[in-house]
Each structure stands twice: as structure tokens, then as C-alpha cells.
Coordinates of C-alpha atoms and ligand atoms in Angstrom, one line a residue:
X23 CA 14.9 -17.6 20.2
X24 CA 12.6 -16.7 23.0
X25 CA 13.1 -14.9 26.3
X26 CA 10.6 -14.0 28.9
X27 CA 12.1 -11.1 30.9
X28 CA 14.8 -8.6 30.4
X29 CA 17.4 -10.7 32.3
X30 CA 17.2 -13.6 29.9
X31 CA 16.6 -11.4 26.8
X32 CA 19.6 -9.0 27.1
X33 CA 22.4 -11.5 26.6
X34 CA 20.9 -12.5 23.3
X35 CA 21.2 -9.0 21.8
X36 CA 23.5 -9.7 19.0
X37 CA 23.6 -7.2 16.2
X38 CA 22.4 -8.5 12.8
X39 CA 22.6 -6.9 9.5
X40 CA 19.5 -6.7 7.5
X41 CA 19.3 -9.8 5.4
X42 CA 20.3 -9.5 1.8
X43 CA 17.3 -9.6 -0.6
X44 CA 16.6 -13.0 -2.1
X45 CA 18.3 -13.9 -5.3
X46 CA 15.3 -13.9 -7.5
X47 CA 12.2 -11.8 -7.4
X48 CA 9.2 -13.8 -6.6
X49 CA 5.9 -12.3 -7.7
X50 CA 3.7 -11.7 -4.7
X51 CA 1.5 -14.8 -4.2
X52 CA -2.1 -14.8 -3.4
X53 CA -3.3 -17.7 -1.2
X54 CA -5.6 -20.3 -2.6
X55 CA -8.9 -19.6 -0.8
X56 CA -12.5 -20.3 -1.3
X57 CA -13.0 -16.8 -2.6
X58 CA -10.2 -17.1 -5.1
X59 CA -11.5 -20.5 -6.4
X60 CA -14.0 -19.0 -8.8
X61 CA -14.2 -15.7 -10.6
X62 CA -15.2 -12.7 -8.5
X63 CA -18.5 -11.2 -9.4
X64 CA -18.4 -8.3 -12.0
X65 CA -17.9 -5.0 -10.2
X66 CA -20.9 -3.6 -12.1
X67 CA -23.1 -6.3 -10.4
X68 CA -21.9 -5.2 -7.0
X69 CA -22.2 -1.5 -7.9
X70 CA -25.2 -1.4 -10.2
X71 CA -25.6 2.3 -9.5
X72 CA -22.4 3.2 -11.5
X73 CA -23.3 3.8 -15.1
X74 CA -20.8 3.7 -18.0
X75 CA -19.6 7.1 -19.0
X76 CA -20.3 8.5 -22.5
X77 CA -17.1 7.0 -23.9
X78 CA -16.6 5.5 -27.4
X79 CA -16.5 1.8 -28.2
X80 CA -13.3 0.3 -29.4
X81 CA -13.2 -0.2 -33.2
X82 CA -10.9 -2.1 -35.6
X83 CA -9.4 1.2 -36.6
X84 CA -8.4 1.9 -33.0
X85 CA -6.8 -1.5 -32.8
X86 CA -4.8 -0.8 -35.9
X87 CA -3.7 2.5 -34.5
X88 CA -2.5 0.8 -31.3
X89 CA -0.7 -1.9 -33.2
X90 CA 1.1 0.8 -35.1
X91 CA 2.2 2.5 -31.9
X92 CA 3.3 -0.5 -29.7
X93 CA 3.6 -3.4 -32.1
X94 CA 1.1 -6.3 -32.4
X95 CA 2.9 -8.3 -29.7
X96 CA 2.0 -5.8 -27.1
X97 CA -1.6 -5.4 -27.9
X98 CA -3.4 -8.1 -25.8
X99 CA -6.9 -9.0 -27.0
X100 CA -7.1 -12.6 -26.0
X101 CA -9.9 -12.9 -23.4
X102 CA -8.0 -15.4 -21.1
X103 CA -4.9 -13.2 -21.1
X104 CA -6.9 -10.0 -20.5
X105 CA -8.7 -11.6 -17.5
X106 CA -5.9 -11.2 -15.0
X107 CA -5.7 -7.5 -15.8
X108 CA -9.4 -7.2 -15.0
X109 CA -9.2 -8.7 -11.5
X110 CA -7.6 -7.0 -8.5
X111 CA -5.3 -8.6 -6.0
X112 CA -8.0 -8.9 -3.3
X113 CA -10.4 -10.5 -5.9
X114 CA -13.2 -8.2 -5.0
X115 CA -13.3 -6.4 -8.3
X116 CA -13.7 -7.7 -11.9
X117 CA -13.9 -5.4 -14.8
X118 CA -14.9 -6.0 -18.4
X119 CA -11.9 -4.6 -20.2
X120 CA -11.2 -6.2 -23.6
X121 CA -7.8 -4.7 -24.4
X122 CA -4.4 -4.3 -22.7
X123 CA -1.6 -2.2 -24.2
X124 CA 2.0 -2.6 -23.1
X125 CA 4.0 0.4 -24.2
X126 CA 7.8 0.5 -23.8
X127 CA 8.5 4.2 -23.9
X128 CA 7.0 7.6 -22.8
X129 CA 6.5 8.4 -26.5
X130 CA 4.4 5.3 -26.9
X131 CA 2.3 6.1 -23.8
X132 CA 1.9 9.6 -25.1
X133 CA 0.7 8.4 -28.6
X134 CA -1.7 5.9 -27.1
X135 CA -3.2 8.5 -24.7
X136 CA -3.4 11.2 -27.4
X137 CA -5.4 8.7 -29.6
X138 CA -7.7 7.7 -26.7
X139 CA -8.4 11.3 -25.8
X140 CA -9.2 12.2 -29.4
X141 CA -11.5 9.2 -29.7
X142 CA -12.9 9.5 -26.1
X143 CA -11.8 6.0 -25.1
X144 CA -11.4 5.5 -21.4
X145 CA -8.2 4.1 -20.0
X146 CA -6.8 2.6 -16.7
X147 CA -3.1 2.8 -15.9
X148 CA -1.9 -0.4 -14.3
X149 CA 1.4 -1.2 -12.6
X150 CA 1.8 -4.3 -10.5
X151 CA -1.9 -4.6 -9.8
X152 CA -1.4 -4.9 -6.1
X153 CA -3.7 -2.0 -5.2
X154 CA -6.2 -2.7 -2.5
X155 CA -9.1 -0.3 -3.3
X156 CA -10.1 -1.4 -6.8
X157 CA -8.3 1.4 -8.6
X158 CA -6.1 -0.5 -10.9
X159 CA -8.7 -2.5 -12.9
X160 CA -11.4 -1.5 -15.3
X161 CA -15.1 -1.4 -14.4
X162 CA -16.6 -1.5 -17.9
X163 CA -14.5 -1.7 -21.1
X164 CA -11.7 0.8 -20.2
X165 CA -8.4 0.0 -21.9
X166 CA -5.6 -1.1 -19.5
X167 CA -2.3 0.6 -20.1
X168 CA 0.2 -1.6 -18.4
X169 CA 3.6 -0.1 -17.5
X170 CA 5.3 -3.4 -16.9
X171 CA 7.6 -3.1 -20.0
X172 CA 8.8 0.3 -18.9
X173 CA 11.3 -1.2 -16.5
X174 CA 14.7 0.4 -17.0
X175 CA 16.7 1.9 -14.2
X176 CA 18.0 5.1 -15.8
X177 CA 20.7 6.2 -13.3
X178 CA 21.8 6.0 -9.7
X179 CA 24.1 8.7 -8.2
X180 CA 25.9 7.2 -5.2
X181 CA 26.9 10.6 -4.0
X182 CA 23.6 12.4 -4.0
X183 CA 21.6 9.2 -3.5
X184 CA 19.3 10.1 -6.4
X185 CA 17.8 7.2 -8.4
X186 CA 16.0 7.7 -11.7
X187 CA 13.9 4.9 -13.0
X188 CA 11.0 4.2 -15.4
X189 CA 7.6 3.7 -13.8
X190 CA 7.4 0.0 -14.4
X191 CA 10.4 -0.9 -12.3
X192 CA 9.5 -3.4 -9.5
X193 CA 10.2 -1.9 -6.1
X194 CA 12.2 -4.8 -4.8
X195 CA 14.4 -4.7 -8.0
X196 CA 15.1 -1.0 -7.4
X197 CA 16.0 -1.7 -3.8
X198 CA 18.5 -4.3 -4.9
X199 CA 20.0 -1.8 -7.4
X200 CA 20.1 0.8 -4.7
X201 CA 21.8 -1.7 -2.3
X202 CA 24.7 -2.1 -4.8
X203 CA 25.5 1.5 -4.3
X204 CA 25.1 1.5 -0.5
X205 CA 21.6 3.0 -0.7
X206 CA 18.1 1.8 -0.1
X207 CA 14.7 2.7 -1.4
X208 CA 12.9 5.0 1.1
X209 CA 9.8 2.7 1.1
X210 CA 9.3 -0.9 1.8
X211 CA 6.0 -2.9 1.7
X212 CA 4.8 -6.5 1.6
X213 CA 3.9 -6.2 -2.1
X214 CA 7.5 -5.2 -3.0
X215 CA 8.1 -8.2 -5.2
X216 CA 5.2 -7.1 -7.5
X217 CA 4.4 -3.4 -7.1
X218 CA 6.0 -0.9 -9.3
X219 CA 7.5 2.5 -8.5
X220 CA 4.9 4.2 -10.7
X221 CA 2.1 2.5 -8.8
X222 CA 3.8 3.4 -5.5
X223 CA 3.8 7.0 -6.5
X224 CA 0.3 7.0 -7.9
X225 CA -1.0 5.6 -4.6
X226 CA 1.5 7.5 -2.4
X227 CA 2.2 4.2 -0.7
X228 CA 3.4 4.4 2.9
X229 CA 4.6 1.0 4.0
X230 CA 6.7 -0.3 6.9
X231 CA 9.3 2.4 7.4
X232 CA 7.5 5.7 6.7
X233 CA 8.0 6.7 10.3
X234 CA 11.7 6.9 9.6
X235 CA 12.1 7.8 5.9
X236 CA 9.0 9.8 5.4
X237 CA 6.4 9.9 2.6
X238 CA 7.1 9.7 -1.1
X239 CA 5.8 13.2 -1.3
X240 CA 9.1 14.2 0.4
X241 CA 11.5 11.7 -1.2
X242 CA 10.3 12.2 -4.8
X243 CA 12.4 14.9 -6.4
X244 CA 11.0 14.8 -9.8
X245 CA 8.7 12.9 -12.2
X246 CA 7.6 12.6 -15.8
X247 CA 4.0 11.9 -16.7
X248 CA 1.8 11.7 -19.7
X249 CA -1.3 13.8 -19.1
X250 CA -4.8 12.8 -20.3
X251 CA -4.4 14.9 -23.4
X252 CA -1.2 13.0 -24.4
X253 CA 1.1 15.8 -23.5
X254 CA 4.3 14.9 -21.7
X255 CA 4.8 16.7 -18.4
X256 CA 8.5 16.8 -17.8
X257 CA 9.2 17.6 -14.1
X258 CA 12.0 15.0 -13.9
X259 CA 14.4 17.2 -11.9
X260 CA 16.9 15.6 -9.6
X261 CA 17.4 18.7 -7.5
X262 CA 16.9 18.8 -3.7
X263 CA 15.8 22.4 -3.9
X264 CA 13.6 23.9 -6.6
X265 CA 11.2 26.7 -5.6
X266 CA 10.2 27.7 -9.0
X267 CA 6.4 28.0 -8.9
X268 CA 3.8 25.4 -8.1
X269 CA 5.0 21.8 -7.4
X270 CA 2.9 20.1 -10.1
X271 CA 4.4 16.6 -9.5
X272 CA 2.6 16.6 -6.1
X273 CA -0.7 16.5 -8.0
X274 CA 0.4 13.2 -9.7
X275 CA 1.6 11.7 -6.4
X276 CA -1.4 10.0 -4.9
X277 CA -3.7 10.7 -7.8
X278 CA -4.3 7.0 -8.4
X279 CA -4.1 7.2 -12.2
X280 CA -6.8 9.8 -12.5
X281 CA -4.7 12.7 -13.7
X282 CA -2.1 11.1 -15.9
X283 CA 0.3 8.2 -16.3
X284 CA 3.6 8.5 -14.4
X285 CA 6.4 7.3 -16.7
X286 CA 9.6 8.2 -14.9
X287 CA 10.6 9.2 -11.4
X288 CA 13.6 10.6 -9.5
X289 CA 13.7 9.3 -5.9
X290 CA 16.1 10.4 -3.1
X291 CA 17.5 7.2 -1.5
X292 CA 18.9 7.2 2.0
X293 CA 22.1 5.4 2.8
X294 CA 21.6 1.7 3.5
X295 CA 22.0 1.2 7.3
X296 CA 25.0 -0.8 8.4
X297 CA 23.2 -2.5 11.3
X298 CA 19.5 -3.4 11.5
X299 CA 18.0 -5.1 14.5
X300 CA 14.5 -6.3 15.3
X301 CA 12.8 -6.8 18.6
X302 CA 9.5 -8.7 18.8
X303 CA 7.5 -8.1 22.0
X304 CA 4.3 -9.6 23.5
X305 CA 2.0 -7.2 25.4
X306 CA -1.3 -7.6 27.2
X307 CA -3.1 -4.4 26.6
X308 CA -3.2 -1.7 23.9
X309 CA -2.2 0.8 26.5
X310 CA 1.0 -1.2 26.9
X311 CA 1.5 -0.9 23.1
X312 CA 1.2 2.9 23.4
X313 CA 3.5 3.0 26.4
X314 CA 6.1 0.9 24.6
X315 CA 5.9 3.2 21.5
X316 CA 6.5 6.2 23.7
X317 CA 9.5 4.5 25.3
X318 CA 10.8 3.5 21.8
X319 CA 10.6 7.1 20.6
X320 CA 12.4 8.3 23.7
X321 CA 15.1 5.7 23.9
X322 CA 15.7 4.7 20.3
X323 CA 15.2 8.2 18.8
X324 CA 16.8 8.6 15.4
X325 CA 17.5 4.9 14.9
X326 CA 13.9 3.7 15.2
X327 CA 12.9 2.5 11.7
X328 CA 9.6 0.7 12.2
X329 CA 7.1 0.2 15.0
X330 CA 4.3 -2.1 13.9
X331 CA 1.6 -3.7 16.0
X332 CA -0.4 -6.9 15.5
X333 CA -3.4 -8.0 17.6
X334 CA -4.1 -11.5 18.7
X335 CA -6.7 -12.2 16.0
X336 CA -4.3 -11.2 13.3
X337 CA -1.6 -13.4 14.8
X338 CA -4.1 -16.3 14.9
X339 CA -4.8 -15.8 11.2
X340 CA -1.1 -16.1 10.1
X341 CA -0.8 -19.2 12.4
X342 CA -4.0 -20.9 11.4
X343 CA -4.2 -20.0 7.8
X344 CA -0.5 -19.9 6.7
X345 CA 0.9 -22.3 9.3
X346 CA 3.5 -19.7 10.5
X347 CA 4.9 -20.2 14.0
X348 CA 5.1 -17.4 16.6
X349 CA 8.1 -17.5 18.8
X350 CA 6.2 -16.0 21.8
X351 CA 3.2 -17.3 23.7
X352 CA -0.3 -16.0 23.6
X353 CA -0.6 -12.3 24.0
X354 CA -3.3 -9.7 23.2
X355 CA -0.8 -7.7 21.2
X356 CA 2.6 -8.0 19.5
X357 CA 5.0 -5.3 18.5
X358 CA 7.8 -5.3 16.0
X359 CA 10.3 -2.5 16.8
X360 CA 13.1 -2.2 14.3
X361 CA 16.3 -0.1 14.5
X362 CA 18.5 0.9 11.6
X363 CA 21.7 2.7 12.2
X364 CA 25.4 3.1 11.3
X365 CA 27.1 2.3 14.5
X366 CA 26.6 -1.2 15.8
X367 CA 27.9 -0.6 19.3
X368 CA 25.9 2.5 19.7
X369 CA 22.7 0.9 18.3
X370 CA 23.1 -2.1 20.4
X371 CA 23.4 -0.1 23.6
X372 CA 20.3 1.8 22.7
X373 CA 18.2 -1.3 21.9
X374 CA 19.5 -3.0 25.2
X375 CA 18.4 0.1 27.1
X376 CA 15.0 0.1 25.4
X377 CA 14.2 -3.5 26.1
X378 CA 15.4 -3.3 29.6
X379 CA 13.1 -0.3 30.3
X380 CA 10.1 -2.0 28.5
X381 CA 10.5 -5.3 30.4
X382 CA 11.0 -3.6 33.8
X383 CA 8.1 -1.2 33.4
X384 CA 5.0 -2.6 35.0
X385 CA 2.2 -3.2 32.5
X386 CA 4.5 -2.9 29.5
X387 CA 5.9 -5.8 27.5
X388 CA 5.8 -9.2 29.3
X389 CA 7.7 -11.3 26.7
X390 CA 10.1 -10.7 23.9
X391 CA 12.8 -11.9 21.6
X392 CA 15.4 -10.4 19.3
X393 CA 16.2 -11.7 15.8
X394 CA 19.5 -13.4 15.9
X395 CA 20.1 -14.0 12.2
X396 CA 18.7 -13.2 8.8
X397 CA 16.3 -16.2 8.9
X398 CA 14.8 -15.1 12.2
X399 CA 14.6 -11.5 11.0
X400 CA 12.7 -12.5 7.9
X401 CA 10.5 -14.9 9.9
X402 CA 9.5 -12.2 12.4
X403 CA 8.7 -9.7 9.6
X404 CA 6.7 -12.4 7.7
X405 CA 4.4 -12.6 10.8
X406 CA 3.5 -9.0 10.1
X407 CA 3.8 -8.7 6.3
X408 CA 1.7 -11.8 5.5
X409 CA -1.3 -10.9 7.6
X410 CA -3.1 -9.5 4.5
X411 CA -2.5 -12.8 2.7
X412 CA -3.6 -14.9 5.6
X413 CA -6.9 -13.2 6.0
X414 CA -7.9 -14.0 2.4
X415 CA -7.7 -17.7 3.2
X416 CA -10.9 -17.2 5.4
X417 CA -12.8 -16.4 2.2
X418 CA -13.9 -12.8 1.7
X419 CA -12.0 -9.8 3.2
X420 CA -13.5 -6.4 4.0
X421 CA -10.5 -4.2 4.2
X422 CA -10.2 -0.7 5.9
X423 CA -7.1 1.4 6.1
X424 CA -7.6 4.5 8.4
X425 CA -5.6 7.1 10.2
X426 CA -6.8 8.0 13.7
X427 CA -5.4 9.7 16.8
X428 CA -3.3 7.0 18.6
X429 CA -5.7 6.9 21.6
X430 CA -8.6 6.0 19.3
X431 CA -6.9 3.4 17.1
X432 CA -7.8 0.2 18.9
X433 CA -11.1 1.5 20.2
X434 CA -12.4 1.3 16.7
X435 CA -11.4 -2.4 16.5
X436 CA -13.1 -3.2 19.8
X437 CA -16.2 -1.2 18.8
X438 CA -16.5 -3.0 15.4
X439 CA -15.8 -6.4 17.0
X440 CA -18.8 -5.9 19.3
X441 CA -20.9 -4.6 16.4
X442 CA -20.2 -7.6 14.2
X443 CA -20.2 -10.3 16.9
X444 CA -21.3 -13.6 15.5
X445 CA -21.5 -12.5 11.9
X446 CA -17.8 -12.6 10.9
X447 CA -15.0 -15.1 11.1
X448 CA -12.7 -12.5 12.6
X449 CA -12.2 -8.8 13.2
X450 CA -8.4 -8.2 12.9
X451 CA -6.5 -5.0 13.7
X452 CA -2.8 -4.3 13.0
X453 CA -0.8 -1.7 11.3
X454 CA 1.8 1.0 11.3
X455 CA 1.4 2.3 14.8
X456 CA 4.2 4.9 14.4
X457 CA 2.2 6.5 11.6
X458 CA -1.2 6.3 13.4
X459 CA -2.4 3.9 10.7
X460 CA -4.7 1.1 11.5
X461 CA -5.5 -1.8 9.1
X462 CA -8.9 -3.0 10.1
X463 CA -10.2 -6.2 8.5
X464 CA -13.2 -8.4 8.7
X465 CA -13.6 -11.8 7.1
X466 CA -16.5 -14.0 6.1
X467 CA -16.6 -17.3 4.2
X468 CA -18.0 -15.4 1.2
X469 CA -19.3 -11.9 0.4
X470 CA -22.2 -11.1 2.8
X471 CA -24.1 -7.9 1.9
X472 CA -25.6 -7.7 5.4
X473 CA -22.2 -7.6 7.0
X474 CA -21.1 -4.9 4.6
X475 CA -24.2 -2.9 5.6
X476 CA -23.2 -3.1 9.2
X477 CA -19.7 -1.9 8.4
X478 CA -20.3 0.9 5.9
X479 CA -20.9 3.7 6.3
X480 CA -20.7 3.2 10.0
X481 CA -16.9 2.7 10.1
X482 CA -16.3 5.8 8.0
X483 CA -18.6 7.9 10.2
X484 CA -16.8 6.7 13.3
X485 CA -13.4 7.8 11.8
X486 CA -14.8 11.1 10.5
X487 CA -16.2 11.9 14.0
X488 CA -12.7 11.7 15.4
X489 CA -11.2 13.7 12.6
X490 CA -9.4 10.7 11.2
X491 CA -8.7 9.8 7.5
X492 CA -10.8 7.2 5.7
X493 CA -7.8 6.3 3.7
X494 CA -4.4 6.4 5.4
X495 CA -2.2 4.9 2.7
X496 CA -4.1 2.7 0.2
X497 CA -6.0 5.5 -1.5
X498 CA -9.7 5.8 -2.5
X499 CA -9.8 4.0 -5.8
X500 CA -13.3 2.7 -6.5
X501 CA -14.1 1.4 -3.1
X502 CA -13.8 4.5 -1.0
X503 CA -14.4 7.3 -3.5
X504 CA -17.9 8.0 -2.2
X505 CA -16.5 8.7 1.3
X506 CA -13.9 11.4 0.4
X507 CA -16.0 14.1 2.1
X508 CA -15.6 12.3 5.4
X509 CA -12.0 13.4 5.4
X510 CA -11.9 16.4 3.0
X511 CA -13.9 19.6 3.1
X512 CA -16.5 20.2 0.3
X513 CA -14.6 23.0 -1.1
X514 CA -11.4 21.0 -1.3
X515 CA -13.3 18.3 -3.2
X516 CA -14.6 20.9 -5.6
X517 CA -11.1 22.2 -6.2
X518 CA -10.0 18.6 -6.9
X519 CA -12.8 18.2 -9.4
X520 CA -11.7 21.5 -11.1
X521 CA -8.2 20.2 -11.4
X522 CA -9.4 16.9 -12.9
X523 CA -11.5 18.8 -15.4
X524 CA -8.6 21.0 -16.3
X525 CA -6.1 18.2 -16.9
X526 CA -8.6 15.6 -18.2
X527 CA -11.4 17.6 -20.1
X528 CA -12.9 14.3 -21.5
X529 CA -12.6 12.4 -18.3
X530 CA -10.9 9.4 -20.0
X531 CA -8.2 8.8 -17.3
X532 CA -9.3 6.1 -14.8
X533 CA -13.0 7.1 -14.6
X534 CA -15.2 6.2 -11.6
X535 CA -12.2 6.3 -9.3
X536 CA -11.1 8.7 -6.4
X537 CA -13.6 11.5 -7.0
X538 CA -17.3 10.9 -6.0
X539 CA -20.2 10.9 -8.5
X540 CA -21.3 14.5 -9.2
Ligands
FAD612 P1 -1.4 -0.9 -9.1 O1 -2.1 -1.7 -8.2 O2 -1.2 -1.4 -10.5 O3 -2.2 0.5 -9.2 C1 -2.6 1.2 -8.1 C2 -3.3 2.6 -8.6 O4 -2.3 3.4 -9.2 C3 -4.4 2.4 -9.6 O5 -5.3 3.4 -9.4 C4 -3.6 2.6 -10.9 O6 -4.5 3.1 -11.9 C5 -2.6 3.6 -10.5 N1 -1.3 3.5 -11.3 C6 -0.5 2.4 -11.3 N2 0.6 2.7 -12.0 C7 0.5 4.0 -12.4 C8 1.3 4.9 -13.2 N3 2.5 4.5 -13.7 N4 0.8 6.2 -13.4 C9 -0.3 6.6 -12.9 N5 -1.1 5.8 -12.2 C10 -0.7 4.5 -11.9 N6 0.2 0.1 0.4 C11 0.8 0.9 1.3 O7 0.6 2.1 1.2 N7 1.5 0.4 2.3 C12 1.7 -0.9 2.5 O8 2.4 -1.4 3.4 C13 1.1 -1.8 1.5 N8 1.3 -3.1 1.6 C14 0.8 -4.0 0.7 C15 1.0 -5.3 0.9 C16 0.4 -6.2 0.0 C17 0.6 -7.7 0.2 C18 -0.4 -5.7 -1.0 C19 -1.1 -6.7 -2.0 C20 -0.6 -4.4 -1.2 C21 -0.1 -3.5 -0.3 N9 -0.2 -2.1 -0.4 C22 0.4 -1.3 0.5 C23 -1.2 -1.5 -1.4 C24 -0.7 -1.0 -2.8 O9 -1.1 0.4 -2.9 C25 0.8 -1.0 -3.0 O10 1.0 -2.4 -3.2 C26 1.4 -0.3 -4.3 O11 1.7 1.1 -4.1 C27 0.6 -0.4 -5.6 O12 1.5 -0.4 -6.7 P2 1.2 -1.2 -8.0 O13 2.3 -1.0 -9.0 O14 0.8 -2.6 -7.7 O15 -0.1 -0.3 -8.5
MLT613 C1 0.2 -3.7 5.2 O1 0.6 -2.8 5.9 O2 0.4 -4.9 5.4 C2 -0.5 -3.3 3.9 O3 -0.9 -2.0 3.9 C3 -1.7 -4.2 3.5 C4 -2.7 -4.4 4.5 O4 -3.7 -3.7 4.6 O5 -2.7 -5.4 5.2
ZN614 ZN1 0.0 -0.9 5.5

């Protein structure tokens, strides 16, 4: 499964179809780690400066009203059951919510929100709870509105490729339904087994194939949402073209649950590719990664569907902490270059040509392999997709997700590695190179306030000074909200605050998230 130079690699280039999804949907696992052993500290202890808004307290009359709307079985009050809705996937946030509501329909969501707005009860929309910026869980006693029961696929049109689904549908499940019609979901991410399409839209999730299929801002044709007053905003069109006024759905996409609860969406799905191939390369400098990307763009062109990079520290984490094996020897960097196309012969010629050029160009890739079957394909992807999970095994993870000009991407990792030398277990950099998106991570055995002080705000200042974005794809949530001005002009933030006030006059919808304190 390994080859060292072009000559030995090329004969192995057999075309493989993308493996079929697994038969059952496994919920995304978290590793057992020292940090996940006990409960994370309360978020209010970590952020003592955040004060509870002037919201009402829950009463028995509220509980009776909710029971009348969703039925007693879907009003969760038991503290043990509520706990998992209070803790985020990274286990860095723990809220003090006491109530979870699980509506089934848009009408139920609307009735709940109308009641909460009238009573000034704060709420948090929650999908799969895989968000990485503390946006999906309460801080104080906000009521969690879970979309998990709103999980019906409403329609798929195999001709136009338009899929309409309720917000609580799990991404992987939708992709499987799309596959049955020769289609695919336009986004794919490591959390696909748990994250929901509503959460994907609310975070404007990017993922592994954005460079090919574009952002959800482009592939979402319509959506329905319940606004903070309880009104239903019906923009659920399935049209490709609709220039009638402002595109209000774009406000909801990426709003992280602060402007309303997305209840349904219409997504444009591309045709599922007939042939998918994956090359895995070892490289010895970041310049070689950039040169390889340039070559990939030039020689793979329209069939390039992913270009991901992994640094040696990230690779060490998946090997040491998860026991995964890497088919290549030690390298400073690794690249996954995937192609998806419709003509196997044509695609194969292109990938052959690309690998030949990469291997023969001095200072480019020095080692490589191509997935020969579904098992190898899945294994190679797991080396990339499971990094986030492997880092958690170290204990505590400080996670950053930034956009930078390509030339600066790895400079930030090197700069921070030097700055934190001796204080962290590792500084790991990997990400969606084709999108200019770096995932920068630091780990320590347990939370260390001194380490955090060395990282923030320094890392955000560094990104701002190069006109990058302090949140490429994960959003601002609670964790990054105070840094929004690093990437958005003051006036733009003021306009956002006006929009928030207009749609959510009582500020009940996911308070303390996205927008900074006044
Ligand atoms: P949640 O975590 O439940 O919520 C996220 C935010 O959206 C919260 O602010 C919440 O209030 C809001 N929200 C949720 N549902 C709704 C709704 N119906 N209406 C309004 N607001 C709502 N992100 C990427 O961009 N690219 C990746 O490659 C990627 N990979 C990941 C891999 C792993 C292993 C994990 C754990 C996370 C990853 N993420 C990635 C982060 C995460 O943003 C996505 O997993 C996903 O988009 C979140 O969906 P969710 O249903 O879990 O939302
Ligand atoms: C990824 O690309 O794997 C996700 O965005 C999560 C992460 O930051 O690792
Ligand atoms: Zn990512």
C-alpha cells in the first residue's frame, strides 16, 4: 500500500469508487480522556465576567404550557438527562440549563418560542451538539430546544437535485438518502454521524469538500425558520433563481442560533461522482505542500474534490493516541488529494499525471500512496478526520480555526510553537488547505490559564494583522464572540447588532453568543 517514487507508485493507480456509507449510523464518539473523566467546570466559573441577562425564571405554569405543546414525554427535566445537553462536544463548556424541549413540528417550535418570548425566557437551539465554539449549550438556565425529533426527509427531486428536509436530519443519513437517487450532500465533515442539517446551516459548516462544492450559502436554496417572536419565516423555495428582494435566508445561515431556529431546508445536491480516488503524499516542507497544491489545481482542475494537509505533530497524535497506522514513513507534512469525477479513464489519467509531476519535481512530494480499495480509502481519511478526537486524549484542547493567506498559514503554527515551547504537550496544525483554513490546536494535560493567556488574544491579533478571519468555519459561539472586531469592521458589527435587535427584541435567542458584550 506504499510506494516511494513515481515509478513504483503509478502502476498501483487503480480507480476506486467512494466506499458506500456504513450500514448503521454510529453517533460520533468522544475519546475517553483525562479531561472527559470528570465534569468540565461550569462555564460561568471560567467566564465570571458574563452576567445573566434580565430573563424570567422558569415556573410550574411554564412547564404546563410546554407540556401542552410538545407532550409530557418530550419535556426533559431530569437533571441526569439534562446534563448531556449542557455539555459541549469538546467538554470545555458546562451550562446550568434545567429544561430540554423536544418539539416534532414547526408549529410546536413556534408555540414554544412564542411563549418564551412573551415570558422572556431565554433559549438555546441545539442540533447534534457537535459545535466547537460553545454555541450549542446554555450558560445559565437557558431552555434547550432540541431539533432531534424533527428528522423527516420531505422530498428529493432526482432531476433538479433538490433535497428538502427537516432541520433535525443527521447529515450522514441525508447523504445516504441522496445516494439512493444518484446524488450527494454538498458538504461532508468528521461529525457527519451526529451533526444535523439545521446545525450545519446555523454554523455555515465548511468541511472537507468545500473547495469543490462550495459553501452552504450557495447550495441552500431555501429555508424555513421560527423567529425569536415565534413567527414562522417561510423562505422554503426550491428555485435556483429568485431575485425578489433581500435574501433573508442568508441571515439565518451562519447565525449560530441567535436569530431564529431553522426548521426546514432545501439543499441543492450535486450528482454523486462515479469514480473517487485518493492520493496520500508525504512532504518535507510547507513550501512543498503549497507547490503540490498549485500542481493539483493545474493538473486535476475540475475533478479535484479535497486537498487537506496534516503536520507531523497531528499525525503523531492520531498514531499515539488512537493507535492508527500511517502507511508512509516520517514526514514533516502529509497531504490528502482527492478527485471525484464521472469518467474513470479520464480521471485516472489526470491523477497519474499529477502524481508523476509531484514526484519528479524537486522539493515536492517524496513519498506517496493511492487508496486501492474502500478500506484503504476510509483508513486514509480517518487519519485526517480523527485528528480532532485524538488531540482530546492529551487532556485539554485549545482549538483555533482561522483563515489566512496561504503563505501565512503555517507561519502561525511555527510562531505559536516557539511561543508555547515547553508549556504544552503539542502544537498541531492541519486543515483545509484548499480553503485557506488552518486548524491550530494546543493541548495540555488539564486546563492551564497561563497557557490560555499566552495564546489569547495573541493568536487573534496575529491573524487580524494579516487580514485573516478569526473563525473560518466553526463560528464564534461563546468562545470567540469577543474577537469579532478582529475580522469585521465596527460598523458591520453595529449593523449586526441592529439586525439582532430587530428580529429578537427581547434578546431571548441564544444570548451571550456571537455578538460581543455591548
Ligand atoms: P450544534 O452543535 O447543536 O449547534 C451549533 C450551533 O448552531 C449552536 O450555536 C446552535 O445554537 C445552533 N443551531 C443548531 N441547530 C440549529 C437550528 N436548527 N436552528 C438554529 N440554530 C441552530 N465544522 C466545520 O465547519 N467543518 C468541519 O470539517 C467540521 N468537522 C467537525 C468534526 C468533528 C469531529 C466535530 C465534533 C465538529 C466538527 N465541526 C466542523 C463543527 C460543527 O460546527 C459541525 O459539526 C456542525 O455544523 C454542527 O452541527 P450540529 O447539529 O452538531 O449543531
Ligand atoms: C476538521 O476539519 O476536522 C474540523 O473542522 C474539526 C477540527 O477543528 O479539527
Ligand atoms: Zn475543519
